[in-house]
XYZ file of C-alpha atoms in Angstrom:
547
model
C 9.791 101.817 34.342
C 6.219 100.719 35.285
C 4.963 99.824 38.147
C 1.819 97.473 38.499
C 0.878 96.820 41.743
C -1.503 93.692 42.426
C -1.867 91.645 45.660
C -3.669 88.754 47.260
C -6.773 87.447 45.424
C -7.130 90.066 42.831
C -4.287 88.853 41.299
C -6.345 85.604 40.446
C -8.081 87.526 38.034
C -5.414 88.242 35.827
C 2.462 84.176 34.549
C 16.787 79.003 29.202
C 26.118 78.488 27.511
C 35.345 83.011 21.990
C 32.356 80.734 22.609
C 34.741 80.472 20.863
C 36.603 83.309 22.710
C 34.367 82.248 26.081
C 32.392 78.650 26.152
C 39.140 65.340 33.225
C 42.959 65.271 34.654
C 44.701 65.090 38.078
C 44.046 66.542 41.592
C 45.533 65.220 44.945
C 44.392 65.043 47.971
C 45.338 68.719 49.232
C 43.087 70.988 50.025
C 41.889 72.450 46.639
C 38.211 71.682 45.923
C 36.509 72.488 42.911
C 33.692 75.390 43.283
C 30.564 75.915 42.243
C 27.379 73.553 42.357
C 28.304 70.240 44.052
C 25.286 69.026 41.708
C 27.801 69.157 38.587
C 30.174 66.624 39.956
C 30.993 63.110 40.150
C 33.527 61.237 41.387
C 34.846 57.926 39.953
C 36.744 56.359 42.887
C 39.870 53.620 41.699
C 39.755 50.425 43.762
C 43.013 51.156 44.773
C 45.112 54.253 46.476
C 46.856 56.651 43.805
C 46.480 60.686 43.013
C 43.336 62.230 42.370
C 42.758 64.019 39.464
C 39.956 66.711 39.187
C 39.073 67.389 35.782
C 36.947 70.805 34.535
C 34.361 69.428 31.425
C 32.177 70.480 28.958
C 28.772 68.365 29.831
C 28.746 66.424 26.993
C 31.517 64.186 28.467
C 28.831 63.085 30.602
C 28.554 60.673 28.021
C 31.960 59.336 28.246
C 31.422 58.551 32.090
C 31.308 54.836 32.029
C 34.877 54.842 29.995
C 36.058 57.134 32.979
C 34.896 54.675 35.588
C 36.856 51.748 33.761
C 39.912 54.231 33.496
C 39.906 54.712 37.209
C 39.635 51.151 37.931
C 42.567 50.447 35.637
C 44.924 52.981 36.011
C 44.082 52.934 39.881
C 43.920 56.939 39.538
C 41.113 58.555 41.764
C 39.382 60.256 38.968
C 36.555 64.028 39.894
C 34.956 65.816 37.516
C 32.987 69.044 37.355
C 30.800 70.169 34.393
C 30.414 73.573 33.464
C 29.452 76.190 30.725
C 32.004 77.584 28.436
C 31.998 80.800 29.963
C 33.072 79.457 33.589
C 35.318 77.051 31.875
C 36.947 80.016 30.324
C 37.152 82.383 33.490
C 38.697 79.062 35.502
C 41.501 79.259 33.266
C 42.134 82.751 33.231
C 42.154 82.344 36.799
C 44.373 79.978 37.196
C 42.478 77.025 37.395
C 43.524 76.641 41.006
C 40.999 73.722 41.704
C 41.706 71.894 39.060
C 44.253 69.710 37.425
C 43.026 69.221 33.707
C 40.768 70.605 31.376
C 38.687 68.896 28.930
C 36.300 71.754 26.648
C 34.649 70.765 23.775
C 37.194 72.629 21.824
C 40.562 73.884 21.433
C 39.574 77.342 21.776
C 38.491 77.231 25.025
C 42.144 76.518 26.025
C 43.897 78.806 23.383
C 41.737 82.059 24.578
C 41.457 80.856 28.308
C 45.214 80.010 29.475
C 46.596 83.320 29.340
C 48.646 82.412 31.995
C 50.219 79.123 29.745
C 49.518 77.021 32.370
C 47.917 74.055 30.141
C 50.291 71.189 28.387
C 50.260 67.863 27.125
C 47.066 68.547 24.967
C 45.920 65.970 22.688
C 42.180 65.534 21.241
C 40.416 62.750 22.611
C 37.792 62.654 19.554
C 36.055 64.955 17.610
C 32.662 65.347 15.999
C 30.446 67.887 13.710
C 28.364 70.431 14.532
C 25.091 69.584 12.575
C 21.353 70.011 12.022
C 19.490 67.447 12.735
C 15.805 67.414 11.221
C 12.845 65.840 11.339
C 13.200 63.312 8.552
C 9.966 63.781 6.946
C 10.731 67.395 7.127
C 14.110 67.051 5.626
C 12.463 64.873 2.899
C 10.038 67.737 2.466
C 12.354 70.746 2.455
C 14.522 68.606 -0.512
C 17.583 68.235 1.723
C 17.942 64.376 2.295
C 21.159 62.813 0.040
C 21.576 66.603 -0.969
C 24.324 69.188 -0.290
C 22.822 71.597 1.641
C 23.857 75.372 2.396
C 23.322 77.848 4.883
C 21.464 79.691 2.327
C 19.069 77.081 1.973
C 18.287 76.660 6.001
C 17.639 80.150 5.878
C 15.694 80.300 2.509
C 13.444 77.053 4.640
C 12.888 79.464 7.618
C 11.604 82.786 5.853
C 9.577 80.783 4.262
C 7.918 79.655 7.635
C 8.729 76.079 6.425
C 11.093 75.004 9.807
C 11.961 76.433 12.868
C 15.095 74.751 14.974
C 16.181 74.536 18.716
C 19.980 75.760 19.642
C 22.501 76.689 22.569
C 23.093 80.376 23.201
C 26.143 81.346 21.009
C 27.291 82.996 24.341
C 27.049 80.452 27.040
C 27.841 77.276 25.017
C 30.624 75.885 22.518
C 28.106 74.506 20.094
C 26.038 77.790 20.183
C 28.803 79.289 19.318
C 30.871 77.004 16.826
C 27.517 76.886 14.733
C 27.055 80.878 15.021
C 30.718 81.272 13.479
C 29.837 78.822 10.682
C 27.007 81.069 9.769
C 28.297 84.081 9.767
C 31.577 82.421 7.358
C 28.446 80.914 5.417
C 26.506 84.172 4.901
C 29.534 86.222 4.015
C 30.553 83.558 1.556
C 34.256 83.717 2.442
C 36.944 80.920 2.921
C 39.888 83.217 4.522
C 39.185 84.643 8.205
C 36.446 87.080 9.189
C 37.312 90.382 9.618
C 36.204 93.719 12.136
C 34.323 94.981 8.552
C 32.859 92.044 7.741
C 30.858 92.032 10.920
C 29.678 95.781 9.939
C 28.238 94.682 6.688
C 24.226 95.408 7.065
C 23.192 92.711 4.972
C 25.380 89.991 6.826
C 23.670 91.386 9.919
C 20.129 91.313 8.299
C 20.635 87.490 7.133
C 21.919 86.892 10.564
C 18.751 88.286 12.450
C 16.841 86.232 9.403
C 18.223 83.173 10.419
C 18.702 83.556 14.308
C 14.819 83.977 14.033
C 13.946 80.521 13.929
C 15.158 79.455 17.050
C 12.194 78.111 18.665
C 13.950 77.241 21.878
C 17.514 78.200 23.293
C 19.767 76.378 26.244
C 23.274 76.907 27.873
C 24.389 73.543 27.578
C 24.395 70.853 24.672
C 23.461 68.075 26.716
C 20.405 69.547 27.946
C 19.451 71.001 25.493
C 19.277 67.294 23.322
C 17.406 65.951 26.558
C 14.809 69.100 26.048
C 14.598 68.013 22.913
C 13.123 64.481 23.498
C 10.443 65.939 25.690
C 9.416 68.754 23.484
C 7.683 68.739 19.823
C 10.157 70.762 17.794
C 11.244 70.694 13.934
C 15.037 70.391 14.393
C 18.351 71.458 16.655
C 21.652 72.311 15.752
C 24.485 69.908 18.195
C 27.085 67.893 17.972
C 27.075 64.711 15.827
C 27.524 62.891 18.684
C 24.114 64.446 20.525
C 22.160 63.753 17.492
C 23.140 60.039 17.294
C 21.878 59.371 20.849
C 18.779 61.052 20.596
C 17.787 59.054 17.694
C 18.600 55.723 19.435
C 16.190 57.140 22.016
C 13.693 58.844 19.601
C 13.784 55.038 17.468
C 13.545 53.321 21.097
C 10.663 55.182 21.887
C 9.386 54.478 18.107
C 9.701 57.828 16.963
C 10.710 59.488 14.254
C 14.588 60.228 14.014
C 16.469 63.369 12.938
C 18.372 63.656 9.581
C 21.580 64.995 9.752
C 22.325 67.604 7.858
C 26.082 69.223 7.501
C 26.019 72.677 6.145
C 29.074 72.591 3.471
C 29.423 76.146 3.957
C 30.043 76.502 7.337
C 31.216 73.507 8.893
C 32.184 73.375 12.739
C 33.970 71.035 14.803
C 34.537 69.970 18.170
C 37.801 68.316 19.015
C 37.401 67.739 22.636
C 40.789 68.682 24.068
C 42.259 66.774 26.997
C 44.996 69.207 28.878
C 47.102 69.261 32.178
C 47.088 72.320 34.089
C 50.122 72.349 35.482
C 50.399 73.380 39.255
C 53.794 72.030 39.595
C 53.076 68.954 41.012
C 55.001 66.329 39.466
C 52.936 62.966 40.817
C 50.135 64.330 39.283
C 51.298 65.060 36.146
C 52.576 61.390 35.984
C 49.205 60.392 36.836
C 47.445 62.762 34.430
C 49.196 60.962 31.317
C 48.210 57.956 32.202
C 45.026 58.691 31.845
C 45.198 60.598 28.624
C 47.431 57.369 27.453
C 44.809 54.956 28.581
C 41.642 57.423 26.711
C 43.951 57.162 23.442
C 45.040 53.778 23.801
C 43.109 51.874 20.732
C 41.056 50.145 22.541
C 39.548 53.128 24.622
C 39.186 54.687 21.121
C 37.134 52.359 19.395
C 35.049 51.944 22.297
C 34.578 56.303 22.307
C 33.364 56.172 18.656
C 31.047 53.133 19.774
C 29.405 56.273 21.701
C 29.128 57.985 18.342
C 32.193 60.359 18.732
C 34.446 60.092 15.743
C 38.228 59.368 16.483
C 39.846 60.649 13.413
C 38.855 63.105 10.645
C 37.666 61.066 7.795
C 35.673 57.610 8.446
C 34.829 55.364 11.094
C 35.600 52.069 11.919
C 33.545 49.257 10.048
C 32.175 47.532 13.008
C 31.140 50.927 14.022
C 28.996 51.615 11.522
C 26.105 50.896 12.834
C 26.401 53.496 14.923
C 26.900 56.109 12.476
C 23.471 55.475 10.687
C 23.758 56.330 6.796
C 19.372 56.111 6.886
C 20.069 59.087 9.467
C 22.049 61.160 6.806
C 25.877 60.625 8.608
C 28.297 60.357 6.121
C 31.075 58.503 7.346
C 32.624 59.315 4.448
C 32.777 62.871 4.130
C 36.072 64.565 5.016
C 36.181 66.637 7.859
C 37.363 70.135 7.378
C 36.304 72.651 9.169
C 36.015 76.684 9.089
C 39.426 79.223 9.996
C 38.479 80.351 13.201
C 39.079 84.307 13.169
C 40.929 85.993 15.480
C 40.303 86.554 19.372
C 39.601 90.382 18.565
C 36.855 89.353 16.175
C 35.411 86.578 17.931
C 34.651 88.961 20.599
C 33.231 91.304 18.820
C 31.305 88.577 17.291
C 29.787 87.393 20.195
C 28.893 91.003 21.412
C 27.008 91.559 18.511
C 25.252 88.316 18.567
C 24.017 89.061 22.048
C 23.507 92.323 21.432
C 21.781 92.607 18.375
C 21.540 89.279 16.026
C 19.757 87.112 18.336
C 16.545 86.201 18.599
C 14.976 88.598 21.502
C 14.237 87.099 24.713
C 11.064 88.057 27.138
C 12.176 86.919 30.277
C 10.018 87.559 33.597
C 11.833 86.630 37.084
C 9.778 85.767 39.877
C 11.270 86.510 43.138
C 10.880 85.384 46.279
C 10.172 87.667 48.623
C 8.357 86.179 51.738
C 9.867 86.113 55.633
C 12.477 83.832 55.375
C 14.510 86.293 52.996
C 14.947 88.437 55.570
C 18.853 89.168 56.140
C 21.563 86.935 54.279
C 18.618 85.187 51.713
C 17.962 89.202 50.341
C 21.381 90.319 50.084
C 21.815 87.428 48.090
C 19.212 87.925 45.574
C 19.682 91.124 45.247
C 23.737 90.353 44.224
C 22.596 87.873 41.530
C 20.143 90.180 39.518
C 22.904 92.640 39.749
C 24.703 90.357 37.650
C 21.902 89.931 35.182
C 20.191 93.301 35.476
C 22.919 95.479 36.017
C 25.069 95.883 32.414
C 28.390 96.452 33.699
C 28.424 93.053 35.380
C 26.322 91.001 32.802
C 28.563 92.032 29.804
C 31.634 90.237 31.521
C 29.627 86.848 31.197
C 28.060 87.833 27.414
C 24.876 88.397 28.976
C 24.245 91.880 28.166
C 20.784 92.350 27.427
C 19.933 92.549 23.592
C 18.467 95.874 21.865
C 14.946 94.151 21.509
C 14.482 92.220 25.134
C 12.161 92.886 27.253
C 12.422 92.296 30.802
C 9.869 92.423 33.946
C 9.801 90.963 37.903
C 6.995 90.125 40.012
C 7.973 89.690 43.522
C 5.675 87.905 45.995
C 5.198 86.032 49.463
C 1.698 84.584 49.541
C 0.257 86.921 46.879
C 2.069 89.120 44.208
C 3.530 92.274 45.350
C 4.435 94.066 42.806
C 4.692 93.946 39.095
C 7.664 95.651 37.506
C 8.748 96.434 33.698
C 11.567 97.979 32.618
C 10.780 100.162 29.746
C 13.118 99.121 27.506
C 16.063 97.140 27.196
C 18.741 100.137 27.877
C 21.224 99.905 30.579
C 19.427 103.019 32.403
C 15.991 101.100 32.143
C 17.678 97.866 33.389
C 19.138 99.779 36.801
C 16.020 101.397 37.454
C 14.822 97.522 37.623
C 17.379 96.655 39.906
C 16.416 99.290 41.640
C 13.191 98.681 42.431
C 14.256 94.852 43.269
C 17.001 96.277 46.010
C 14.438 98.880 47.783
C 11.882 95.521 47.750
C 11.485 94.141 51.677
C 10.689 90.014 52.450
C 7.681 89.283 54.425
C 4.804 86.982 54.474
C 4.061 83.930 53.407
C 4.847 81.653 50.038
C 3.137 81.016 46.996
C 5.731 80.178 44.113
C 2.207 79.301 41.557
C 0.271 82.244 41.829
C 3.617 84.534 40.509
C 4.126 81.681 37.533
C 0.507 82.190 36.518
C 0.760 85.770 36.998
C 3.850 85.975 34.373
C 2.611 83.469 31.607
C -0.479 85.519 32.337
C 1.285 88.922 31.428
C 3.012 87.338 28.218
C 0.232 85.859 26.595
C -1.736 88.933 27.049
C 1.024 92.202 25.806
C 3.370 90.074 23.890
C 3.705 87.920 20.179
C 5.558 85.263 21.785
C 6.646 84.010 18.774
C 9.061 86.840 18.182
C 10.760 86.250 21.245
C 12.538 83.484 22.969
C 10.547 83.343 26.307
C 11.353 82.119 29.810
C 10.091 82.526 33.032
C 12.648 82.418 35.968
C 11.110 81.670 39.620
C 13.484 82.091 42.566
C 12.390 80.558 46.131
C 13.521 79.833 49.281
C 10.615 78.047 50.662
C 7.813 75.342 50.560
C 4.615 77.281 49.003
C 1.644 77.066 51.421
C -0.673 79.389 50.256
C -3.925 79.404 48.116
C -2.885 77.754 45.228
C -0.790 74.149 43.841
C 0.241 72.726 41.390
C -3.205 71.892 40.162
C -4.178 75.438 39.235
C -0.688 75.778 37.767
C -1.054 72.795 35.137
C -4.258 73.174 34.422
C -3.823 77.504 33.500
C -0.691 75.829 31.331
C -2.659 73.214 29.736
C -5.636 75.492 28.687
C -3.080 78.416 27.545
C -1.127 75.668 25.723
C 1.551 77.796 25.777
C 5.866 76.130 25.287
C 7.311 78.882 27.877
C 9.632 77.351 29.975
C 9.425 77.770 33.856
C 12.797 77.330 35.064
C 13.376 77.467 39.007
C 16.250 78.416 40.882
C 16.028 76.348 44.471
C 17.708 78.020 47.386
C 17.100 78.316 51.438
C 14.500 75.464 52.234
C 13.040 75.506 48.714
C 10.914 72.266 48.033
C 12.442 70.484 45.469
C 9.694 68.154 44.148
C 7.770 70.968 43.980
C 10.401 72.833 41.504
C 10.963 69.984 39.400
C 7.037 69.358 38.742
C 7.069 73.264 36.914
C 9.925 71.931 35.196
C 8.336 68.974 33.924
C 5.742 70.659 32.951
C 7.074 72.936 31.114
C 9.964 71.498 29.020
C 12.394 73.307 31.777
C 15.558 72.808 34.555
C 15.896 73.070 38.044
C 18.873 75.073 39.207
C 20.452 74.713 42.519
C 21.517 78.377 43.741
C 22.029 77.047 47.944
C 25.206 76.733 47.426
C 26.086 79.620 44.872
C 22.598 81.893 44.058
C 24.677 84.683 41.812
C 26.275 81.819 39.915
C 22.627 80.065 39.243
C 21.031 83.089 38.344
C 23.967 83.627 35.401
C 23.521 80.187 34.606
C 19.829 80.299 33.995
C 20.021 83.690 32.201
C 21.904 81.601 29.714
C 19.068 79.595 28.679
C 17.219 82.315 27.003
């Protein structure tokens, strides 16, 4: 490991979640509460007394929350729920799910390989919908694919040739990541039947993979975000649900923009069926109330008006006043029949995933910024020095799939009112990694706070040693404070705008942090705020899964 040191004024001179293995219902009024960032939840409250049920969701039921307020209001059922990435969804149930009293994933899976303890019943789909590319439509005209069958092969064949790049969730952190990943790999193998151990071995399946993996110009831990990052950014394509596609094009055609064309690989087709489940804590009044709310989500009514959100409800065709939802000028094909890949099993799908983080993906260059100034002093630096043991140290970061990959790179600057210290880890082994932990546990807070000269410092670092575009970059600023020193956000935008660099600058707000301040670099710069006050190790894995 290198160490770099710069400080004060001379540094002027000179800085984005099976899983298919990994990746609401009914809760009383006891004492249970659901954990993790408050920020995640919301709480539809009946007009009338009855059970509460606390529900843990993918967040793309965040576009289902208007039904949920009319299901509370009907059924008079107190109605919580808390989103969260597939690989906390999937922990919760192996857990127990103690603070919660239904599950609602994006898919199936997420119950099958998380309820080891067979706590989850009364499971029924609540809709289900594609996992697609959607393209720029002139591209797609360009690249041959609109009213054609389209392959795998051929996405690939488009990105060798430099012709499109696409934006997708990390196959590790996020059920569409990962639903499209196993597609591919069924695609590139060019097999029907279920994936095998050896098939995962085979060199050129792994060469094609990296290929492919390649042109993913931006990555993200959840779906939902990653469709809003979309709208703000300038990018060829992304692979999400059906469903995400459809309402980024009513807001893309709003704005009078160009939409996407959907395109559905025939060769490795994935869906998500969006399965509602009780977790039963043996609490008969809320299992009573937890079916009727599944009954009143399935009823027909509550049906048609989920595919009016552009979710389908069966798996071939839609309803015909519903078609104009389900755009045909888009590409959707209402008409095509819905079947999807054999998922493989739970030994492989692990294995999968390990080798996608490990190896396939795209390489990220991520550079954390870490607050070290006086008010980290006790609690605040214990704290931060826990979290980047869970990202730096490869014991803990493989239990989340967030091993670092053979080709990442990986450097902190810590700072107060001027950088500190600049730190690299040589490479991306696990030795290299702990000697960066290291060097982050023997750092001591004091001074001042200037979260802009550190974020100039890092974009400055990766413009200047690295290609950027063979990684997926990110820079990750941690702060406790208000920054008072030399520099604002001024200096920041304008060093951005001149670079004209797309790395995002995502911030993780703890202690007294200002958050206006945070969500101007994240404006910025295409990025996400991330609220660690509450839990800083769990925002820290949560960011790590958006590059």
């Amino acid at each position: 490991m290198e160490a770099r040191k710069r400080k004060g004024r001379a540094a002027l001179s000179l800085f984005l979640a099976g899983v298919l293995l990994l990746l609401s219902g009914c809760a009383g009024s006891g004492s249970r509460q659901p954990q993790g960032d408050p920020s995640k939840q919301q709480s539809f409250t009946s007009f009338g007394a009855g059970e509460t049920i606390r529900i843990l969701s993918g967040s793309e039921n965040r576009e289902l929350e208007n039904v949920l307020k009319k299901c509370a209001e009907e059924t008079k059922i107190n109605i919580e729920i808390s989103y969260q990435g597939s690989v906390d969804i999937m922990r919760d149930l192996e857990a127990g799910a103690e603070e919660y009293d239904a599950v609602w994933p994006a898919s199936s899976l997420w119950i099958s390989m998380g309820d080891q303890q067979h706590l989850v019943k009364h499971t029924e789909s609540v809709s289900n919908t594609p996992v697609v590319f959607g393209i720029r439509k002139s591209l797609a005209q360009e690249l041959g694919f609109v009213g054609q069958e389209v392959s795998v092969k051929d996405i690939l064949a488009a990105i060798q040739e430099g012709k499109m790049s696409f934006c997708m969730t990390s196959a590790t952190q996020s059920n569409s990541g990962a639903s499209a990943y196993v597609g591919f790999l069924y695609a590139l193998l060019g097999k029907e039947d279920a994936i095998t151990l050896a098939d995962l071995e085979s060199s050129q399946l792994q060469q094609d993979m990296t290929r492919l993996l390649s042109g993913i110009e931006r990555s993200s831990g959840s779906s939902e975000w990653l469709m809003d990052m979309f709208l703000e950014g300038d990018y060829d394509a992304m692979v999400n649900y059906e469903c995400l596609v459809i309402s980024t094009n009513q807001k893309l055609e709003s704005e009078g923009k160009e939409p996407l064309y959907v395109v559905y690989p025939y060769d490795g087709l994935s869906i998500a069926d969006s399965p509602l489940g009780y977790v039963d804590h043996g609490e008969k009044g809320k299992e009573e109330a937890f079916l009727k709310v599944q009954e009143y989500l399935l009823s027909d009514s509550v049906q048609n008006e989920i595919q009016r959100t552009g979710r389908r409800t069966g798996y071939a065709g839609v309803k015909e006043e519903n078609k104009d939802i389900f755009k045909s000028e888009w590409g959707i094909d209402t008409e095509r029949i819905l079947s999807t890949i054999t998922m493989p099993s739970s030994e492989v799908l692990t294995q999968a995933l390990n080798l996608y983080q490990s190896k396939l993906r795209k390489p990220s260059l991520t550079v954390y910024c870490l607050d070290f100034s006086g008010s980290m002093i006790g609690e605040g630096n214990d704290q931060l020095v826990q979290a980047m043991a869970q990202v730096l140290l490869q014991e803990n970061a493989e239990k989340n799939f967030l091993q670092a990959g053979e080709r990442d790179v990986n450097l902190v600057i810590t700072f107060d009112n001027g950088v500190i210290h600049t730190y690299e880890a040589k490479d991306a082994s696990p030795q290299s990694l702990a000697s960066l932990y290291k060097a982050v546990e023997e750092e001591r807070p004091g001074g001042g706070t200037d979260i802009y000269l550190p974020a100039i410092e890092a974009l400055r670092e990766m413009r200047e040693n690295y290609d950027l575009t063979q990684y997926t970059p990110a820079v990750i600023l941690m702060t406790d404070g208000k920054s008072n020193g030399n520099m604002d956000f001024g200096d920041f935008q304008d060093f951005y705008l001149q670079e004209q660099m797309d790395v995002p600058v995502f911030s993780i707000m703890f202690g007294q942090a200002q958050e206006s301040q945070l969500d101007e670099l994240a404006d910025l710069t295409n990025a996400r705020v991330f609220d660690g006050r509450e839990d800083l190790i769990g925002a820290f894995r949560s960011v790590k899964g958006y590059n």
